[in-house]
mmCIF file of C-alpha atoms and ligand atoms in Angstrom:
data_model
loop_
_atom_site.group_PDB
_atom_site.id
_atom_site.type_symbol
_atom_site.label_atom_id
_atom_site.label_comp_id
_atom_site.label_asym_id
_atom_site.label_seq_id
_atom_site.Cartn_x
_atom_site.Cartn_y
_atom_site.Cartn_z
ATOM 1 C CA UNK H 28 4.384 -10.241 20.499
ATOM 2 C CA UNK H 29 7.763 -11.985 20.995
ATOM 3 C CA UNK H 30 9.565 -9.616 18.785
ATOM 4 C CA UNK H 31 8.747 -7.155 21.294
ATOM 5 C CA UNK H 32 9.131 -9.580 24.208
ATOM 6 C CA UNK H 33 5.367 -7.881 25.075
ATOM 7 C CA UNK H 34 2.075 -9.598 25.623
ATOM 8 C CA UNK H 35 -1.066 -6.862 26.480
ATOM 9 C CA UNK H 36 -4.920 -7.875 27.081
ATOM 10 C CA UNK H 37 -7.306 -6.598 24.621
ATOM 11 C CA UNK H 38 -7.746 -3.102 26.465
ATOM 12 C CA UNK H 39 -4.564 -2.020 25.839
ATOM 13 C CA UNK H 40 -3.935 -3.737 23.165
ATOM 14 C CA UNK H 41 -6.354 -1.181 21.463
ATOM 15 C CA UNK H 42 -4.545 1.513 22.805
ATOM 16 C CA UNK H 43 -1.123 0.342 22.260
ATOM 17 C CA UNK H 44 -1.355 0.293 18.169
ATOM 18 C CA UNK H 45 -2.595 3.980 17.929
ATOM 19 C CA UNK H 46 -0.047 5.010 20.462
ATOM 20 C CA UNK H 47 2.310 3.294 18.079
ATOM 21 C CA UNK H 48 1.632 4.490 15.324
ATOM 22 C CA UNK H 49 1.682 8.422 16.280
ATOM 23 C CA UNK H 50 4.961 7.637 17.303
ATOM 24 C CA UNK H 51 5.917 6.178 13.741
ATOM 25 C CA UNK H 52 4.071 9.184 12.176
ATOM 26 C CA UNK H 53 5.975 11.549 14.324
ATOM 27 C CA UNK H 54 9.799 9.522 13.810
ATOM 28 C CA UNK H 55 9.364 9.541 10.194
ATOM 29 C CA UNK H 56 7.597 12.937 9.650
ATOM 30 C CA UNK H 57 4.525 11.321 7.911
ATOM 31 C CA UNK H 58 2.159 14.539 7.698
ATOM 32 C CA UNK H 59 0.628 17.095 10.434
ATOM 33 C CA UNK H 60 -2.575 17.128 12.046
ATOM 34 C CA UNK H 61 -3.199 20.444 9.659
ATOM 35 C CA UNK H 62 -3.159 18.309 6.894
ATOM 36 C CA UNK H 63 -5.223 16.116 4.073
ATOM 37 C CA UNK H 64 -4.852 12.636 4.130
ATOM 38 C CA UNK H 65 -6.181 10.028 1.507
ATOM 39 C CA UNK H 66 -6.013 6.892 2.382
ATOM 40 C CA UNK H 67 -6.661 4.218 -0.082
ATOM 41 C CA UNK H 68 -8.918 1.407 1.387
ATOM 42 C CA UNK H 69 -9.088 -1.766 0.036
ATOM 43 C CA UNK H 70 -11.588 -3.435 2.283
ATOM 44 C CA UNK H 71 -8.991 -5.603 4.150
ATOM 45 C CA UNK H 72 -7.839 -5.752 7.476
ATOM 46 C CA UNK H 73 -5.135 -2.955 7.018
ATOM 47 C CA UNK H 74 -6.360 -0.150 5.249
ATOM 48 C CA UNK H 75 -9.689 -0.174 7.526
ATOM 49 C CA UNK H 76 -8.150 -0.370 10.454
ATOM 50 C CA UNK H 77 -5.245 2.032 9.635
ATOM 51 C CA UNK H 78 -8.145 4.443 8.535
ATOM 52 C CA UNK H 79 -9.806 3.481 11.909
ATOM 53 C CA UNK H 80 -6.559 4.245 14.116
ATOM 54 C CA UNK H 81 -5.805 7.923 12.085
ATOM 55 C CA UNK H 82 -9.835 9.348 12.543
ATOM 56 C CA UNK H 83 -8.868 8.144 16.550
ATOM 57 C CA UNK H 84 -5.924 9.894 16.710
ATOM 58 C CA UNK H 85 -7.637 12.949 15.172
ATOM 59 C CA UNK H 86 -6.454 13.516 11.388
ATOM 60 C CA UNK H 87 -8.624 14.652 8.627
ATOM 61 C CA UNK H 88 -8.478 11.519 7.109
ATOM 62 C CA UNK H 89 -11.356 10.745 3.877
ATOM 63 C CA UNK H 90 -10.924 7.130 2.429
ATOM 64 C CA UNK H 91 -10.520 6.337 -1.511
ATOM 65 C CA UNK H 92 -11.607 2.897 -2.706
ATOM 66 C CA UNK H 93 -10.630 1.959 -6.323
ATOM 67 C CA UNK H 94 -13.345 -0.243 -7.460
ATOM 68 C CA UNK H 95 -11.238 -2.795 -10.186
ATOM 69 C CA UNK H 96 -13.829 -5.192 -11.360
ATOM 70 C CA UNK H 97 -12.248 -8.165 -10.424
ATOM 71 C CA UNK H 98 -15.522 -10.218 -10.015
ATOM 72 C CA UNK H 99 -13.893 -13.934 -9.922
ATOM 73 C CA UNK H 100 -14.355 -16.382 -6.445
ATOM 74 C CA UNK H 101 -16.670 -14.495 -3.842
ATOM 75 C CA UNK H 102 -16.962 -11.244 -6.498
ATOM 76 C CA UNK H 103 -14.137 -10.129 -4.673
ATOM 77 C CA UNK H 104 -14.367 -6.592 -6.185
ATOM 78 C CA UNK H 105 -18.458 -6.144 -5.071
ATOM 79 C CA UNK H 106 -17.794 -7.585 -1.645
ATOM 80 C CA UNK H 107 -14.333 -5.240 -0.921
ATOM 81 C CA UNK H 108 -16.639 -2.134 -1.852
ATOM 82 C CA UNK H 109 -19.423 -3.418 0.177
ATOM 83 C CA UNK H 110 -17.240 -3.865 3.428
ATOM 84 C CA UNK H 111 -15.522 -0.438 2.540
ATOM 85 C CA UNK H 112 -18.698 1.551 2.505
ATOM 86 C CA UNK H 113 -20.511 0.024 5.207
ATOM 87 C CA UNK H 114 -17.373 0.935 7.393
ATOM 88 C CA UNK H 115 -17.759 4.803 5.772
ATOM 89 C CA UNK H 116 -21.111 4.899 6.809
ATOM 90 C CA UNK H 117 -20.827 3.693 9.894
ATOM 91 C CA UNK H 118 -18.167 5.693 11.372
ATOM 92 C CA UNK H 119 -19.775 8.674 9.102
ATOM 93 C CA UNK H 120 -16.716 9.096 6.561
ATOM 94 C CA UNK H 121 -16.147 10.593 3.496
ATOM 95 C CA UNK H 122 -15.353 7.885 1.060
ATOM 96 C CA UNK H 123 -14.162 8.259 -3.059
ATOM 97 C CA UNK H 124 -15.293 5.706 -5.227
ATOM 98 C CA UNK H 125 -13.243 5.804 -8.471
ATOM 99 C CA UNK H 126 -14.461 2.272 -10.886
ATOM 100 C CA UNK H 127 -11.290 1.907 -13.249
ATOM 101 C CA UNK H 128 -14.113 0.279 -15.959
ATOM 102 C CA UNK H 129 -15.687 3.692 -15.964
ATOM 103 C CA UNK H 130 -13.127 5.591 -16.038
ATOM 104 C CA UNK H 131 -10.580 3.543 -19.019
ATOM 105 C CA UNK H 132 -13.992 1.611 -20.072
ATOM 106 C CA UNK H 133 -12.605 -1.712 -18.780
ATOM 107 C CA UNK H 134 -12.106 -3.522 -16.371
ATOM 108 C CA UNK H 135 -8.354 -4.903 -14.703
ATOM 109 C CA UNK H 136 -8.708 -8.120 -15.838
ATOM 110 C CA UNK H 137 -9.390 -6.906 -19.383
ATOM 111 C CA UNK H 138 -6.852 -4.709 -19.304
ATOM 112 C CA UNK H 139 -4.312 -7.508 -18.157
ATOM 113 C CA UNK H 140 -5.474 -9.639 -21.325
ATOM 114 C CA UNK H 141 -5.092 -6.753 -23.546
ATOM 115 C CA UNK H 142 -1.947 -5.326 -22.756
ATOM 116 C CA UNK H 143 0.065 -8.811 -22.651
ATOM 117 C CA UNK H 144 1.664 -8.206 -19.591
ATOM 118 C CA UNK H 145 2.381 -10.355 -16.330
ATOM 119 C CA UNK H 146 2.041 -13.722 -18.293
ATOM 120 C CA UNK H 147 -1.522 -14.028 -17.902
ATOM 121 C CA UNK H 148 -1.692 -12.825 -14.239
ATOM 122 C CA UNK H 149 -3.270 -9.310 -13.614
ATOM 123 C CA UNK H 150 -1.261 -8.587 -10.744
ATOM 124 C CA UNK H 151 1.234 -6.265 -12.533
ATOM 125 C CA UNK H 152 -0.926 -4.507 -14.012
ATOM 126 C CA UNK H 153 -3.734 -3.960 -11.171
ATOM 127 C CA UNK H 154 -0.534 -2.648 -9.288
ATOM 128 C CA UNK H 155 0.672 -0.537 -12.027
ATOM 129 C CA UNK H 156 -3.259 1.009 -12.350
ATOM 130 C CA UNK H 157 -3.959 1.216 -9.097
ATOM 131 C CA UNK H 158 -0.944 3.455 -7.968
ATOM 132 C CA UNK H 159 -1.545 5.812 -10.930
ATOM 133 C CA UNK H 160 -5.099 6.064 -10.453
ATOM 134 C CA UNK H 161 -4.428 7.220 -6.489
ATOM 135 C CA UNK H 162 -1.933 9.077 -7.173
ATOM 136 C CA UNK H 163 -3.518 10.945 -9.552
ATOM 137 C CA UNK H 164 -6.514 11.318 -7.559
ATOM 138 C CA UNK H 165 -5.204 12.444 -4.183
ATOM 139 C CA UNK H 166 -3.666 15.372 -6.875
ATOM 140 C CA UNK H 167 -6.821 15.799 -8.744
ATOM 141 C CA UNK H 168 -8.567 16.173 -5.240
ATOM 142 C CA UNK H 169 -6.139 18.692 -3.692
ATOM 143 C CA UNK H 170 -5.112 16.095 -0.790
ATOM 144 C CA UNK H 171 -1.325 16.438 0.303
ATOM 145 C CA UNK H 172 -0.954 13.144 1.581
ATOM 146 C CA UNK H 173 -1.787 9.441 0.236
ATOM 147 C CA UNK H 174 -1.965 6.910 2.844
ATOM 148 C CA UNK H 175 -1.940 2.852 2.624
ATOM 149 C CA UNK H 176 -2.085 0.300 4.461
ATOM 150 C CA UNK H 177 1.103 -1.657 3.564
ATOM 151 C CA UNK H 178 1.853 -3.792 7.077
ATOM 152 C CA UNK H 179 5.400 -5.077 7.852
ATOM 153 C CA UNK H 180 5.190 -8.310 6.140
ATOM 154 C CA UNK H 181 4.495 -6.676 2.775
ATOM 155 C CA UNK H 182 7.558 -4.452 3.103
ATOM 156 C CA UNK H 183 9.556 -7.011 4.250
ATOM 157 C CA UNK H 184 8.633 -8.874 1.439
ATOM 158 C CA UNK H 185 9.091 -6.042 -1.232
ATOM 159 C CA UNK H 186 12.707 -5.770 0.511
ATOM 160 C CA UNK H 187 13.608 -9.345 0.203
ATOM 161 C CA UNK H 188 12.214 -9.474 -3.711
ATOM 162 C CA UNK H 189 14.557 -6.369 -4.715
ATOM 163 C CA UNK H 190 17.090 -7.285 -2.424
ATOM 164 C CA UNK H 191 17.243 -10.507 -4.224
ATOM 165 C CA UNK H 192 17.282 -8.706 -7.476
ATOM 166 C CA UNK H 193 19.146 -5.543 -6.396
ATOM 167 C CA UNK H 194 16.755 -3.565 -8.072
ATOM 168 C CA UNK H 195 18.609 -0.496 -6.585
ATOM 169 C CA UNK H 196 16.250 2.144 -7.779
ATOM 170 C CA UNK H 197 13.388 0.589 -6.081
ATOM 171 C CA UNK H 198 15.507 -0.353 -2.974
ATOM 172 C CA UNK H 199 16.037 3.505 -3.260
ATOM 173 C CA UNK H 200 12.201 4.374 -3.319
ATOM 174 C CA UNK H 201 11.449 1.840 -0.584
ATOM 175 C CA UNK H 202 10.272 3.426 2.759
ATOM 176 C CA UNK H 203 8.449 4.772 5.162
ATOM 177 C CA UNK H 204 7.502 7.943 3.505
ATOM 178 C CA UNK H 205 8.336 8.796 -0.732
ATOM 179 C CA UNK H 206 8.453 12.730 -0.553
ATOM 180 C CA UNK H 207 5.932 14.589 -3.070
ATOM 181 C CA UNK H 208 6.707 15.857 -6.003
ATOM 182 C CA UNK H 209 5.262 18.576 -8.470
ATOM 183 C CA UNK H 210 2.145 16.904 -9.082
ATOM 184 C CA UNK H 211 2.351 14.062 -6.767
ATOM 185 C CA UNK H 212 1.060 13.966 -3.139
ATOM 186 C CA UNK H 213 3.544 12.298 -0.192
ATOM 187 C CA UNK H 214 2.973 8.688 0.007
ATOM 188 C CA UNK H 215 3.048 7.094 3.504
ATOM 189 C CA UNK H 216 2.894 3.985 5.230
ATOM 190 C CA UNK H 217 2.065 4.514 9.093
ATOM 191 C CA UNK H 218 1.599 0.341 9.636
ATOM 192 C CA UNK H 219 4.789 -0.496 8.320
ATOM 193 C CA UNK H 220 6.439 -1.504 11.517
ATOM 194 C CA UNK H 221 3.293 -3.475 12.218
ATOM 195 C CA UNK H 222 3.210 -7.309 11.434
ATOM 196 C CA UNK H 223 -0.023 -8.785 9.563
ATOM 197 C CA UNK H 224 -0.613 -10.731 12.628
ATOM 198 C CA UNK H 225 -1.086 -7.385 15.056
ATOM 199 C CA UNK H 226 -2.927 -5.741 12.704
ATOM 200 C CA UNK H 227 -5.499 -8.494 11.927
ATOM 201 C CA UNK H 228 -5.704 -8.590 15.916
ATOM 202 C CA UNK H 229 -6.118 -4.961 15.905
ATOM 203 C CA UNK H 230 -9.329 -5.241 13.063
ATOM 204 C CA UNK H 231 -10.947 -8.116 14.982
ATOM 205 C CA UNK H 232 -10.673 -6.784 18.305
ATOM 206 C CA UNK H 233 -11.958 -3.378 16.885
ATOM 207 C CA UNK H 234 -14.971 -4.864 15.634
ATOM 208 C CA UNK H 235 -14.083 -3.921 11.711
ATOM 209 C CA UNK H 236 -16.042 -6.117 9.266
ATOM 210 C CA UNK H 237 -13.046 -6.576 6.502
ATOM 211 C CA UNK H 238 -12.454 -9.115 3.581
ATOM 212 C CA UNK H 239 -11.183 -12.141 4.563
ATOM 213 C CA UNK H 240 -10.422 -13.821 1.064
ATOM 214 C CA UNK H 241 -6.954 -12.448 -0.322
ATOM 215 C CA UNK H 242 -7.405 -11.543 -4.366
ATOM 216 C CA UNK H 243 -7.983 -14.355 -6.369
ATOM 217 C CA UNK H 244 -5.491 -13.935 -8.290
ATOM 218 C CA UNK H 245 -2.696 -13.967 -5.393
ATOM 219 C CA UNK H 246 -2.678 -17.487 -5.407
ATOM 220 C CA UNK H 247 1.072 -19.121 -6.435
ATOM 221 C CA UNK H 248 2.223 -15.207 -6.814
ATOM 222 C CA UNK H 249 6.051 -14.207 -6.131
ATOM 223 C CA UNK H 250 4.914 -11.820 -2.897
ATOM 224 C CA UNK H 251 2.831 -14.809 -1.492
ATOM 225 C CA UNK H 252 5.808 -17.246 -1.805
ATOM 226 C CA UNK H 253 8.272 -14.187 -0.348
ATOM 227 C CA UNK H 254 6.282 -13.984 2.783
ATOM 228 C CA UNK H 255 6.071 -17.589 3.130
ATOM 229 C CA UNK H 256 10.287 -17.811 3.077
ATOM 230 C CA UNK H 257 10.352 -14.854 5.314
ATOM 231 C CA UNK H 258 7.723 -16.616 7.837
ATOM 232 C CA UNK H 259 9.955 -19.886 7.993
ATOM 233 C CA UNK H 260 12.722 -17.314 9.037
ATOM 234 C CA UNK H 261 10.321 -15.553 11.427
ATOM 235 C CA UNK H 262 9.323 -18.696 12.940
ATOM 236 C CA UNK H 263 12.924 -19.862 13.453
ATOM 237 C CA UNK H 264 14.349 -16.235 14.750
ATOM 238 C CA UNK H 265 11.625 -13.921 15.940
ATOM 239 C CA UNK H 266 12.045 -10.462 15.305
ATOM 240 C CA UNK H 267 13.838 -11.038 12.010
ATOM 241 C CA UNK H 268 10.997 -9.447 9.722
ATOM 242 C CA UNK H 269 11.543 -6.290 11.760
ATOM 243 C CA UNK H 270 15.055 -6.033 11.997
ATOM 244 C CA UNK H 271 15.621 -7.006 8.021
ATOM 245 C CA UNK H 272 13.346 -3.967 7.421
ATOM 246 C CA UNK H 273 14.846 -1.382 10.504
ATOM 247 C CA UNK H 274 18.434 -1.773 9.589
ATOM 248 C CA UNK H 275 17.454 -1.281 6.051
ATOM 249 C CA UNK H 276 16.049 2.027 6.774
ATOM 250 C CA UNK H 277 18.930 2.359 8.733
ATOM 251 C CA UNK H 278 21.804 1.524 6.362
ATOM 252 C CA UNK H 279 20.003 3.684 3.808
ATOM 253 C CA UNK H 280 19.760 7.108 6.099
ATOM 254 C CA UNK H 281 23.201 6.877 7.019
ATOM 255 C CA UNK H 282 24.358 6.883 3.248
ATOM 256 C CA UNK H 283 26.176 3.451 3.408
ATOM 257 C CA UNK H 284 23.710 1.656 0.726
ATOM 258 C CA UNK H 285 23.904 3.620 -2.395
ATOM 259 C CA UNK H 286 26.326 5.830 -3.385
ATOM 260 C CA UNK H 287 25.083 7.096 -6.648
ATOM 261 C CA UNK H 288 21.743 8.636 -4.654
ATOM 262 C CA UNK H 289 18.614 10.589 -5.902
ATOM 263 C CA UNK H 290 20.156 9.883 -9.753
ATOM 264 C CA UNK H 291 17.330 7.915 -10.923
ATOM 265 C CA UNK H 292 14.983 10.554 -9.447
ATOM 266 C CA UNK H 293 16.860 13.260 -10.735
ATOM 267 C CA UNK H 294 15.764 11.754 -14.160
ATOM 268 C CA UNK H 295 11.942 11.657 -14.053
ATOM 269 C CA UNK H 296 10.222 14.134 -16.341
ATOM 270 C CA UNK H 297 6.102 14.865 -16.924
ATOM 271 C CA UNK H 298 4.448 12.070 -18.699
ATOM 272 C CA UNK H 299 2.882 14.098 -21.668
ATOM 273 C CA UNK H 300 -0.575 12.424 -21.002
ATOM 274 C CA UNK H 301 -1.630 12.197 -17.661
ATOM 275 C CA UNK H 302 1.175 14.849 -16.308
ATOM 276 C CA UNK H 303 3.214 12.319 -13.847
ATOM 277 C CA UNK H 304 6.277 11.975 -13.220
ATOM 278 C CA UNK H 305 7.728 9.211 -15.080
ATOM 279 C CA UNK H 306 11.598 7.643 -15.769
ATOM 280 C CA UNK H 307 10.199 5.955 -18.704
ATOM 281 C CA UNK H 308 11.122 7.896 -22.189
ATOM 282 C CA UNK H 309 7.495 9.913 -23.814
ATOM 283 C CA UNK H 310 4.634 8.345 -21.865
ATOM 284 C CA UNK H 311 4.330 7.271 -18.256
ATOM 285 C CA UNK H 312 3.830 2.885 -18.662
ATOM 286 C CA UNK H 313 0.472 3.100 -17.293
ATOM 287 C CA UNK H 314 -0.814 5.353 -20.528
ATOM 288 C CA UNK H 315 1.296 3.657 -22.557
ATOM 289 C CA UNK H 316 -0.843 0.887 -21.601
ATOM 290 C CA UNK H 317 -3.851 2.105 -21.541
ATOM 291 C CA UNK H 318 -3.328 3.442 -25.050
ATOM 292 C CA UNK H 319 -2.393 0.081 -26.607
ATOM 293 C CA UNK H 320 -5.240 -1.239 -25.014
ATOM 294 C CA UNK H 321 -7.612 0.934 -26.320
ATOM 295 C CA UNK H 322 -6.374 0.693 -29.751
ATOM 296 C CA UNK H 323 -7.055 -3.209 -29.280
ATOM 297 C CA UNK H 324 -10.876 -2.416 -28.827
ATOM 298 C CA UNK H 325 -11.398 -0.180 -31.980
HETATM 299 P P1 AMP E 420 -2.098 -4.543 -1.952
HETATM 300 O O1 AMP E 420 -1.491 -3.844 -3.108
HETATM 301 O O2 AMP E 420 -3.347 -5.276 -2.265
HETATM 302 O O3 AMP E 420 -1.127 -5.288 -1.092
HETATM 303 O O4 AMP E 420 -2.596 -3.362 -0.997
HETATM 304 C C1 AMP E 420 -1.714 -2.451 -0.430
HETATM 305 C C2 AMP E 420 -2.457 -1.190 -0.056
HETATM 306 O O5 AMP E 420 -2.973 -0.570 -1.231
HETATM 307 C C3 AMP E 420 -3.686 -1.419 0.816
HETATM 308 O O6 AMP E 420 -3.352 -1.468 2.179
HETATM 309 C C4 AMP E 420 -4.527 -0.226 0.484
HETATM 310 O O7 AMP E 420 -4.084 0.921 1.204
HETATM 311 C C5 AMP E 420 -4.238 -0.010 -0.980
HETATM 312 N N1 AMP E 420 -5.243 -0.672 -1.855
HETATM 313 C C6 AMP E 420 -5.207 -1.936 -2.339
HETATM 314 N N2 AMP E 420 -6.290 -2.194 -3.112
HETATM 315 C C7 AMP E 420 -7.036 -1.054 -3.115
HETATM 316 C C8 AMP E 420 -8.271 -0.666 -3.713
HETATM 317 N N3 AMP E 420 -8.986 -1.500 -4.488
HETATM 318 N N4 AMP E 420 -8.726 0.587 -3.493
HETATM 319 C C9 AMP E 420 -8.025 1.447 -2.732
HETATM 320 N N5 AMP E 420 -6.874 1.140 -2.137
HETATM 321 C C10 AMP E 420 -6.359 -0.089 -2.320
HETATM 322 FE FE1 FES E 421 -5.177 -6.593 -8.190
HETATM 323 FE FE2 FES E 421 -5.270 -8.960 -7.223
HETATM 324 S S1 FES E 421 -4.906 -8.456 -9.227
HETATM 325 S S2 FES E 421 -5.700 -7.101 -6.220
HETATM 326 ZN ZN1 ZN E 422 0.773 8.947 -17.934
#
């Protein structure tokens, strides 16, 4: 790990990323051993093995998978499950399966057409589903905390996209841990200091069977081509992932980023359908969508 200027054999290797992380729990006051955790697992190399690493460091800790119905290239959705349950039953877990067909009576990819959003990609809107449906279920299920797996390189490259933008109310939701609401559970992110490379060393050296493929429909998307700028930078000046992401979390604690703080959160009110908490005016835009969607069928 050059960043780190630290090389380890496997053996401690294995200890050195739980270690880790407790630390990161404990430095950004993630959640207590006395409490619920969710964590949403995707059948990839970061939500298994972050779900692996908080059952070893003794949290209560069931899984939640969201099954989407994306069935293009390997049936990515079918094999994600499979790998998700087998690790559930295997290390004796309790796992939620929520299937968004079932529960809006179609699946993402319908939905995507539908709806007209993303310009014929279904990214947007799997992301926009798939953080209402766990929030909503970690609330639903009485869990106070909602973990995922989010490594360093997908913060990073969240950063760099709304840095690039200045999308100031998302550079002001951006972090470690978004507090809960009334009616929505914490969100965390214990791997965020991690970089995809140590934690798909972590899942192989742990043994965890997890999906290789990436989503079909990742290919050519803006994240993919973020990471790939930030990996040129990487390359050139190790370490620079992590320090573009610390002294962002820096910069933002001590008050220097944004003056005009907490006003767009100061401005969400109760979506009237589904009870979240929502900037948008009437409806939260996941029901909006799911509403014009519907409408399309009948
Ligand atoms: P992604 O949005 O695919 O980059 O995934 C980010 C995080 O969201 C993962 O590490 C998981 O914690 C969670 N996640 C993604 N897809 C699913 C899914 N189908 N079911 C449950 N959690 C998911
Ligand atoms: Fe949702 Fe790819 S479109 S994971
Ligand atoms: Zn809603």
């Amino acid at each position: 790990m050059r960043q780190h200027k630290l090389a380890l054999c496997k053996e401690h290797y294995l200890e050195w990323i739980p270690e880790q992380t407790a630390r990161f729990i404990k430095k950004y006051e993630m959640f207590a051993h006395d409490e619920k955790i969710l964590v949403a697992v995707s059948g990839g190399k970061d939500s298994l093995s972050l779900w692996h690493i908080l059952i070893k460091l003794g949290y209560q800790a069931d899984g939640l998978y969201l099954g989407l119905g994306i069935d293009e290239g390997i049936n990515y959705s079918h094999e994600s499950q499979r790998l998700t349950e087998e690790f559930a039953a295997s290390h004796n877990l309790k796992l939620h399966i929520v299937d968004i067909e079932k529960e809006y009576g179609q699946p993402i990819p319908v939905i995507a057409e539908r709806s007209h959003r993303g310009h014929g990609k279904p990214c947007a809107v799997c992301g926009l589903a798939k953080r209402h449906e766990m929030n909503r279920i970690a609330r639903d299920l009485g869990y106070d905390v909602l973990a995922t797996g989010h490594n360093l390189d997908d913060e990073a490259a969240v950063l760099f996209g709304n840095t690039l933008n200045w999308s100031s109310e998302y550079l002001l939701r951006q972090g470690p841990v978004l507090p809960g609401t009334a009616g929505l559970a914490r969100k965390v992110k214990p791997l965020c200091r991690f970089y995809e490379r140590e934690m798909t060393a972590y899942a192989i050296m742990s043994g965890i069977e997890y999906i290789y493929e990436e989503c079909p429909f990742a290919d050519g998307s803006q994240s993919i081509f973020y990471k790939e700028s930030l990996n040129q930078l990487e390359t050139a000046r190790p370490g620079a992932k992590l320090i573009f992401y610390l002294n962002f979390l820096e910069a933002k604690k001590s008050g220097k980023l944004f003056l005009e703080k907490n006003v767009e959160l100061a401005n969400l009110h109760p979506c009237p359908r589904c009870g979240q908490p929502t900037s948008t005016p009437d409806q939260c835009s996941f029901c909006r969508m799911i509403e014009k969607t519907q409408s399309e069928t009948g």
